[in-house]
mmCIF file of C-alpha atoms and ligand atoms in Angstrom:
data_model
loop_
_atom_site.group_PDB
_atom_site.id
_atom_site.type_symbol
_atom_site.label_atom_id
_atom_site.label_comp_id
_atom_site.label_asym_id
_atom_site.label_seq_id
_atom_site.Cartn_x
_atom_site.Cartn_y
_atom_site.Cartn_z
ATOM 1 C CA MET A 1 20.199 -27.360 -45.993
ATOM 2 C CA THR A 2 20.376 -24.212 -43.787
ATOM 3 C CA SER A 3 19.990 -24.354 -40.006
ATOM 4 C CA THR A 4 16.467 -23.049 -40.289
ATOM 5 C CA ALA A 5 15.374 -25.239 -43.184
ATOM 6 C CA MET A 6 14.578 -28.396 -41.315
ATOM 7 C CA THR A 7 12.166 -28.421 -38.426
ATOM 8 C CA SER A 8 12.732 -30.456 -35.318
ATOM 9 C CA THR A 9 10.636 -33.489 -34.827
ATOM 10 C CA ALA A 10 10.600 -32.720 -31.056
ATOM 11 C CA GLY A 11 8.820 -29.412 -31.120
ATOM 12 C CA PRO A 12 5.294 -28.527 -32.238
ATOM 13 C CA ARG A 13 4.567 -28.878 -35.929
ATOM 14 C CA PRO A 14 4.210 -25.424 -37.449
ATOM 15 C CA ARG A 15 1.003 -24.580 -39.305
ATOM 16 C CA VAL A 16 1.916 -22.563 -42.438
ATOM 17 C CA ALA A 17 -0.705 -20.991 -44.698
ATOM 18 C CA VAL A 18 0.079 -19.646 -48.158
ATOM 19 C CA ALA A 19 -2.374 -16.940 -49.073
ATOM 20 C CA TYR A 20 -2.121 -15.759 -52.620
ATOM 21 C CA HIS A 21 -3.906 -14.148 -55.478
ATOM 22 C CA SER A 22 -3.209 -15.127 -59.066
ATOM 23 C CA GLY A 23 -4.910 -13.783 -62.285
ATOM 24 C CA ARG A 24 -3.708 -16.299 -64.735
ATOM 25 C CA GLY A 25 -2.088 -19.043 -62.654
ATOM 26 C CA HIS A 26 1.597 -18.205 -62.673
ATOM 27 C CA THR A 27 1.564 -16.935 -59.098
ATOM 28 C CA ALA A 28 -0.510 -19.872 -58.086
ATOM 29 C CA ALA A 29 2.169 -22.241 -59.366
ATOM 30 C CA LEU A 30 4.744 -20.450 -57.258
ATOM 31 C CA ALA A 31 2.409 -20.563 -54.250
ATOM 32 C CA ALA A 32 2.368 -24.344 -54.753
ATOM 33 C CA ALA A 33 6.224 -24.318 -54.667
ATOM 34 C CA VAL A 34 6.279 -22.331 -51.353
ATOM 35 C CA ALA A 35 3.758 -24.819 -49.915
ATOM 36 C CA ASP A 36 5.794 -27.762 -51.133
ATOM 37 C CA GLY A 37 8.971 -26.392 -49.499
ATOM 38 C CA ALA A 38 7.224 -25.771 -46.252
ATOM 39 C CA ARG A 39 5.703 -29.221 -46.241
ATOM 40 C CA GLN A 40 9.015 -30.891 -46.942
ATOM 41 C CA ALA A 41 10.501 -29.063 -44.087
ATOM 42 C CA GLY A 42 7.901 -30.547 -41.754
ATOM 43 C CA ALA A 43 5.082 -28.035 -41.612
ATOM 44 C CA GLU A 44 1.365 -28.622 -41.914
ATOM 45 C CA VAL A 45 0.491 -26.474 -44.947
ATOM 46 C CA THR A 46 -2.594 -24.990 -46.548
ATOM 47 C CA ALA A 47 -2.392 -22.950 -49.721
ATOM 48 C CA LEU A 48 -5.475 -20.859 -50.448
ATOM 49 C CA ALA A 49 -6.518 -18.343 -53.115
ATOM 50 C CA VAL A 50 -7.576 -15.143 -51.487
ATOM 51 C CA ASP A 51 -10.361 -14.337 -53.882
ATOM 52 C CA GLY A 52 -13.652 -15.639 -52.676
ATOM 53 C CA MET A 53 -12.481 -16.402 -49.131
ATOM 54 C CA THR A 54 -14.731 -18.797 -47.195
ATOM 55 C CA ASP A 55 -15.291 -18.824 -43.459
ATOM 56 C CA HIS A 56 -13.217 -21.974 -43.349
ATOM 57 C CA GLN A 57 -10.352 -20.348 -45.181
ATOM 58 C CA TRP A 58 -10.462 -17.335 -42.827
ATOM 59 C CA ALA A 59 -10.267 -19.786 -39.938
ATOM 60 C CA VAL A 60 -7.252 -21.481 -41.499
ATOM 61 C CA LEU A 61 -5.421 -18.129 -41.572
ATOM 62 C CA ASP A 62 -6.472 -17.266 -37.979
ATOM 63 C CA ASP A 63 -5.206 -20.684 -36.791
ATOM 64 C CA ALA A 64 -1.882 -20.570 -38.649
ATOM 65 C CA ASP A 65 1.389 -19.892 -37.038
ATOM 66 C CA ALA A 66 2.785 -18.431 -40.233
ATOM 67 C CA ILE A 67 1.230 -16.786 -43.310
ATOM 68 C CA VAL A 68 3.142 -16.454 -46.537
ATOM 69 C CA PHE A 69 1.545 -13.792 -48.743
ATOM 70 C CA GLY A 70 1.823 -14.065 -52.561
ATOM 71 C CA THR A 71 0.733 -11.714 -55.324
ATOM 72 C CA PRO A 72 1.416 -11.068 -58.962
ATOM 73 C CA THR A 73 2.859 -7.607 -59.573
ATOM 74 C CA TYR A 74 0.198 -5.559 -61.333
ATOM 75 C CA MET A 75 0.855 -1.941 -62.198
ATOM 76 C CA GLY A 76 4.011 -1.979 -59.998
ATOM 77 C CA ASN A 77 2.254 -3.165 -56.877
ATOM 78 C CA VAL A 78 0.197 -6.015 -55.477
ATOM 79 C CA SER A 79 -2.841 -6.975 -57.593
ATOM 80 C CA ALA A 80 -6.215 -5.478 -56.916
ATOM 81 C CA GLY A 81 -7.350 -9.042 -56.016
ATOM 82 C CA PHE A 82 -4.698 -9.164 -53.350
ATOM 83 C CA GLN A 83 -5.360 -5.693 -52.094
ATOM 84 C CA THR A 84 -9.084 -6.498 -51.757
ATOM 85 C CA PHE A 85 -8.098 -9.371 -49.535
ATOM 86 C CA ALA A 86 -5.721 -7.161 -47.526
ATOM 87 C CA GLU A 87 -8.425 -4.625 -46.951
ATOM 88 C CA ARG A 88 -10.746 -7.397 -45.740
ATOM 89 C CA THR A 89 -8.139 -8.184 -42.996
ATOM 90 C CA SER A 90 -8.487 -4.684 -41.404
ATOM 91 C CA ARG A 91 -10.751 -5.857 -38.569
ATOM 92 C CA ARG A 92 -8.195 -8.436 -37.666
ATOM 93 C CA CYS A 93 -5.553 -5.722 -37.828
ATOM 94 C CA HIS A 94 -7.571 -3.730 -35.130
ATOM 95 C CA THR A 95 -8.163 -6.781 -32.897
ATOM 96 C CA GLY A 96 -4.518 -8.026 -33.242
ATOM 97 C CA ALA A 97 -5.828 -11.476 -34.359
ATOM 98 C CA TRP A 98 -2.619 -12.135 -36.316
ATOM 99 C CA ARG A 99 -0.270 -10.502 -33.837
ATOM 100 C CA ASP A 100 3.078 -12.388 -33.562
ATOM 101 C CA LYS A 101 2.452 -14.823 -36.346
ATOM 102 C CA VAL A 102 5.316 -15.268 -38.788
ATOM 103 C CA ALA A 103 4.975 -13.612 -42.228
ATOM 104 C CA ALA A 104 6.838 -13.814 -45.477
ATOM 105 C CA GLY A 105 6.017 -13.061 -49.090
ATOM 106 C CA PHE A 106 6.570 -13.515 -52.786
ATOM 107 C CA THR A 107 5.664 -11.848 -55.995
ATOM 108 C CA ASN A 108 5.815 -12.614 -59.669
ATOM 109 C CA SER A 109 5.946 -10.168 -62.609
ATOM 110 C CA GLY A 110 6.201 -10.234 -66.342
ATOM 111 C CA ALA A 111 9.328 -8.021 -66.620
ATOM 112 C CA LYS A 112 12.599 -9.048 -65.000
ATOM 113 C CA SER A 113 12.171 -6.066 -62.650
ATOM 114 C CA GLY A 114 8.698 -4.805 -63.473
ATOM 115 C CA ASP A 115 8.914 -2.602 -60.317
ATOM 116 C CA LYS A 116 8.027 -5.633 -58.189
ATOM 117 C CA LEU A 117 10.039 -4.491 -55.196
ATOM 118 C CA GLN A 118 7.091 -2.213 -54.430
ATOM 119 C CA ALA A 119 4.702 -5.208 -54.309
ATOM 120 C CA LEU A 120 7.119 -6.909 -51.744
ATOM 121 C CA VAL A 121 7.164 -3.765 -49.684
ATOM 122 C CA SER A 122 3.409 -3.655 -49.686
ATOM 123 C CA LEU A 123 3.437 -7.149 -48.243
ATOM 124 C CA VAL A 124 5.884 -6.181 -45.565
ATOM 125 C CA VAL A 125 3.683 -3.224 -44.617
ATOM 126 C CA LEU A 126 0.603 -5.503 -44.415
ATOM 127 C CA ALA A 127 2.488 -7.880 -42.120
ATOM 128 C CA ALA A 128 3.720 -4.965 -39.940
ATOM 129 C CA GLN A 129 0.220 -3.585 -39.629
ATOM 130 C CA HIS A 130 -0.798 -6.918 -38.219
ATOM 131 C CA HIS A 131 2.262 -6.928 -35.863
ATOM 132 C CA MET A 132 3.628 -10.049 -37.567
ATOM 133 C CA HIS A 133 7.258 -11.168 -37.663
ATOM 134 C CA TRP A 134 8.560 -10.750 -41.243
ATOM 135 C CA VAL A 135 11.021 -13.507 -42.456
ATOM 136 C CA SER A 136 13.352 -12.424 -45.347
ATOM 137 C CA LEU A 137 14.273 -14.744 -48.232
ATOM 138 C CA GLY A 138 17.609 -15.786 -46.653
ATOM 139 C CA LEU A 139 19.403 -16.359 -49.989
ATOM 140 C CA GLY A 140 22.221 -14.332 -51.436
ATOM 141 C CA PRO A 141 21.600 -12.776 -54.883
ATOM 142 C CA GLY A 142 22.121 -15.101 -57.962
ATOM 143 C CA TRP A 143 23.003 -14.430 -61.564
ATOM 144 C CA ASN A 144 25.312 -11.573 -60.555
ATOM 145 C CA SER A 145 28.720 -12.673 -61.807
ATOM 146 C CA THR A 146 30.286 -13.945 -64.979
ATOM 147 C CA THR A 147 29.818 -17.496 -63.795
ATOM 148 C CA GLY A 148 26.237 -17.040 -62.732
ATOM 149 C CA SER A 149 23.190 -17.902 -64.791
ATOM 150 C CA GLU A 150 19.391 -17.446 -64.925
ATOM 151 C CA ASP A 151 19.211 -20.885 -63.323
ATOM 152 C CA ASP A 152 20.693 -19.601 -60.092
ATOM 153 C CA LEU A 153 18.676 -19.519 -56.907
ATOM 154 C CA ASN A 154 17.335 -16.010 -56.306
ATOM 155 C CA ARG A 155 18.239 -15.179 -59.856
ATOM 156 C CA LEU A 156 16.721 -11.682 -59.664
ATOM 157 C CA GLY A 157 18.536 -10.825 -56.438
ATOM 158 C CA PHE A 158 15.771 -10.148 -53.875
ATOM 159 C CA PHE A 159 16.257 -10.027 -50.094
ATOM 160 C CA LEU A 160 12.819 -9.073 -48.666
ATOM 161 C CA GLY A 161 11.124 -12.107 -50.168
ATOM 162 C CA ALA A 162 11.018 -14.203 -53.309
ATOM 163 C CA GLY A 163 10.877 -12.144 -56.538
ATOM 164 C CA ALA A 164 9.889 -14.290 -59.524
ATOM 165 C CA GLN A 165 9.364 -13.609 -63.173
ATOM 166 C CA SER A 166 7.212 -15.340 -65.682
ATOM 167 C CA ASP A 167 7.470 -14.547 -69.406
ATOM 168 C CA THR A 168 4.213 -13.257 -70.415
ATOM 169 C CA ASP A 169 3.647 -15.776 -73.195
ATOM 170 C CA VAL A 170 4.323 -18.921 -71.232
ATOM 171 C CA ALA A 171 1.714 -21.203 -69.642
ATOM 172 C CA ALA A 172 1.309 -21.151 -65.857
ATOM 173 C CA ASP A 173 2.766 -24.629 -65.567
ATOM 174 C CA ARG A 174 6.049 -23.392 -67.097
ATOM 175 C CA VAL A 175 7.121 -20.855 -64.455
ATOM 176 C CA HIS A 176 10.900 -20.623 -64.266
ATOM 177 C CA ARG A 177 12.571 -23.592 -62.537
ATOM 178 C CA ALA A 178 14.905 -21.303 -60.513
ATOM 179 C CA ASP A 179 11.948 -19.391 -59.219
ATOM 180 C CA VAL A 180 10.169 -22.614 -58.280
ATOM 181 C CA ARG A 181 13.239 -23.694 -56.268
ATOM 182 C CA THR A 182 13.751 -20.209 -54.717
ATOM 183 C CA CYS A 183 10.053 -20.317 -53.563
ATOM 184 C CA GLN A 184 10.441 -23.787 -52.152
ATOM 185 C CA LEU A 185 13.409 -22.569 -50.125
ATOM 186 C CA LEU A 186 11.357 -19.614 -48.873
ATOM 187 C CA GLY A 187 8.673 -22.115 -47.725
ATOM 188 C CA ALA A 188 11.294 -24.252 -45.999
ATOM 189 C CA ARG A 189 12.761 -21.241 -44.280
ATOM 190 C CA VAL A 190 9.434 -20.051 -43.067
ATOM 191 C CA ALA A 191 8.700 -23.519 -41.663
ATOM 192 C CA GLY A 192 12.074 -23.676 -39.936
ATOM 193 C CA VAL A 193 11.875 -20.168 -38.439
ATOM 194 C CA THR A 194 8.290 -20.801 -37.273
ATOM 195 C CA ALA A 195 9.296 -24.102 -35.608
ATOM 196 C CA GLN A 196 12.145 -22.281 -33.847
ATOM 197 C CA LEU A 197 9.692 -19.616 -32.608
ATOM 198 C CA LEU A 198 7.192 -22.094 -31.349
ATOM 199 C CA ALA A 199 9.796 -24.005 -29.540
ATOM 200 C CA GLY A 200 11.130 -20.832 -28.007
ATOM 201 C CA ARG A 201 7.718 -19.899 -26.771
ATOM 202 C CA THR A 202 7.250 -23.323 -25.241
ATOM 203 C CA ALA A 203 10.608 -23.033 -23.503
ATOM 204 C CA THR A 204 10.051 -19.571 -22.159
ATOM 205 C CA GLN A 205 6.569 -20.524 -20.874
ATOM 206 C CA ARG A 206 8.302 -23.385 -18.947
ATOM 207 C CA LEU A 207 10.794 -20.948 -17.463
ATOM 208 C CA ALA A 208 8.131 -18.453 -16.429
ATOM 209 C CA PRO A 209 7.681 -18.471 -12.624
ATOM 210 C CA ALA A 210 4.368 -19.949 -11.374
ATOM 211 C CA GLY A 211 1.640 -17.347 -11.285
ATOM 212 C CA SER A 212 3.374 -14.918 -13.665
HETATM 213 C C1 FMN B 301 -3.251 -5.730 -64.955
HETATM 214 C C2 FMN B 301 -1.859 -6.219 -65.082
HETATM 215 C C3 FMN B 301 -0.792 -5.430 -64.688
HETATM 216 C C4 FMN B 301 0.475 -5.840 -64.783
HETATM 217 N N1 FMN B 301 1.488 -5.087 -64.350
HETATM 218 C C5 FMN B 301 2.785 -5.523 -64.393
HETATM 219 C C6 FMN B 301 3.823 -4.723 -63.892
HETATM 220 O O1 FMN B 301 3.656 -3.612 -63.337
HETATM 221 N N2 FMN B 301 5.059 -5.163 -63.996
HETATM 222 C C7 FMN B 301 5.357 -6.344 -64.637
HETATM 223 O O2 FMN B 301 6.515 -6.697 -64.749
HETATM 224 N N3 FMN B 301 4.365 -7.157 -65.044
HETATM 225 C C8 FMN B 301 3.081 -6.726 -64.926
HETATM 226 N N4 FMN B 301 2.088 -7.561 -65.379
HETATM 227 C C9 FMN B 301 2.417 -8.979 -65.786
HETATM 228 C C10 FMN B 301 2.146 -9.959 -64.708
HETATM 229 O O3 FMN B 301 2.799 -9.572 -63.473
HETATM 230 C C11 FMN B 301 2.611 -11.314 -65.122
HETATM 231 O O4 FMN B 301 1.939 -11.714 -66.330
HETATM 232 C C12 FMN B 301 2.377 -12.412 -64.027
HETATM 233 O O5 FMN B 301 3.086 -13.597 -64.418
HETATM 234 C C13 FMN B 301 0.927 -12.633 -63.814
HETATM 235 O O6 FMN B 301 0.762 -13.625 -62.770
HETATM 236 P P1 FMN B 301 -0.595 -14.434 -62.696
HETATM 237 O O7 FMN B 301 -0.670 -15.382 -63.839
HETATM 238 O O8 FMN B 301 -0.478 -15.127 -61.326
HETATM 239 O O9 FMN B 301 -1.731 -13.420 -62.731
HETATM 240 C C14 FMN B 301 0.782 -7.149 -65.282
HETATM 241 C C15 FMN B 301 -0.274 -7.972 -65.789
HETATM 242 C C16 FMN B 301 -1.595 -7.506 -65.625
HETATM 243 C C17 FMN B 301 -2.691 -8.444 -66.046
#
């Protein structure tokens, strides 16, 4: 367990939202893994599909301390379903509603590469446009030596976020185990970093001189 993976019981409990689009369920399964990891690390977690957002779901995102964005890679970028959601956040962009929340992301493609780096970059840009703090994956690359295997964590060697791959002919409940574990660790890392940020904010407010 890394130093950021377990939240302190003393500080505020971070609220983590996982906002994902999934056409055929594979990305949804990975969203569940991210949520699972964040929950195990002590966060209060809500996972929500971004197509058909309700007022309540928007409120969940507005109240969250951290949002993890997830999308399948479609045509070398985020899916149209995810991009529709991203465009619907533009008013929040202008008002700064998500400023200083923590952000992270994951994507899932059919090919081992499938040009999915571009999808992760689009998620980073979305977070930056909202003035959010992007959290990287935090795992070294796996499956990159003669002793490595496809069961390694971060088997596809991404740094910006979690990059998963689902064979195009497997059912959504059979996403790769290494990708599930990698996404769980991303969720745990986001929960840990968010807890640290919240504790730091509390501490610096305490230190601020009266009237400042
Ligand atoms: C419209 C469309 C475009 C796709 N484009 C890519 C692509 O550019 N690269 C890739 O590796 N896979 C691509 N795929 C495959 C999906 O990324 C893959 O099947 C993924 O597991 C789908 O996730 P989902 O079940 O959450 O929708 C595409 C699939 C669709 C339907």
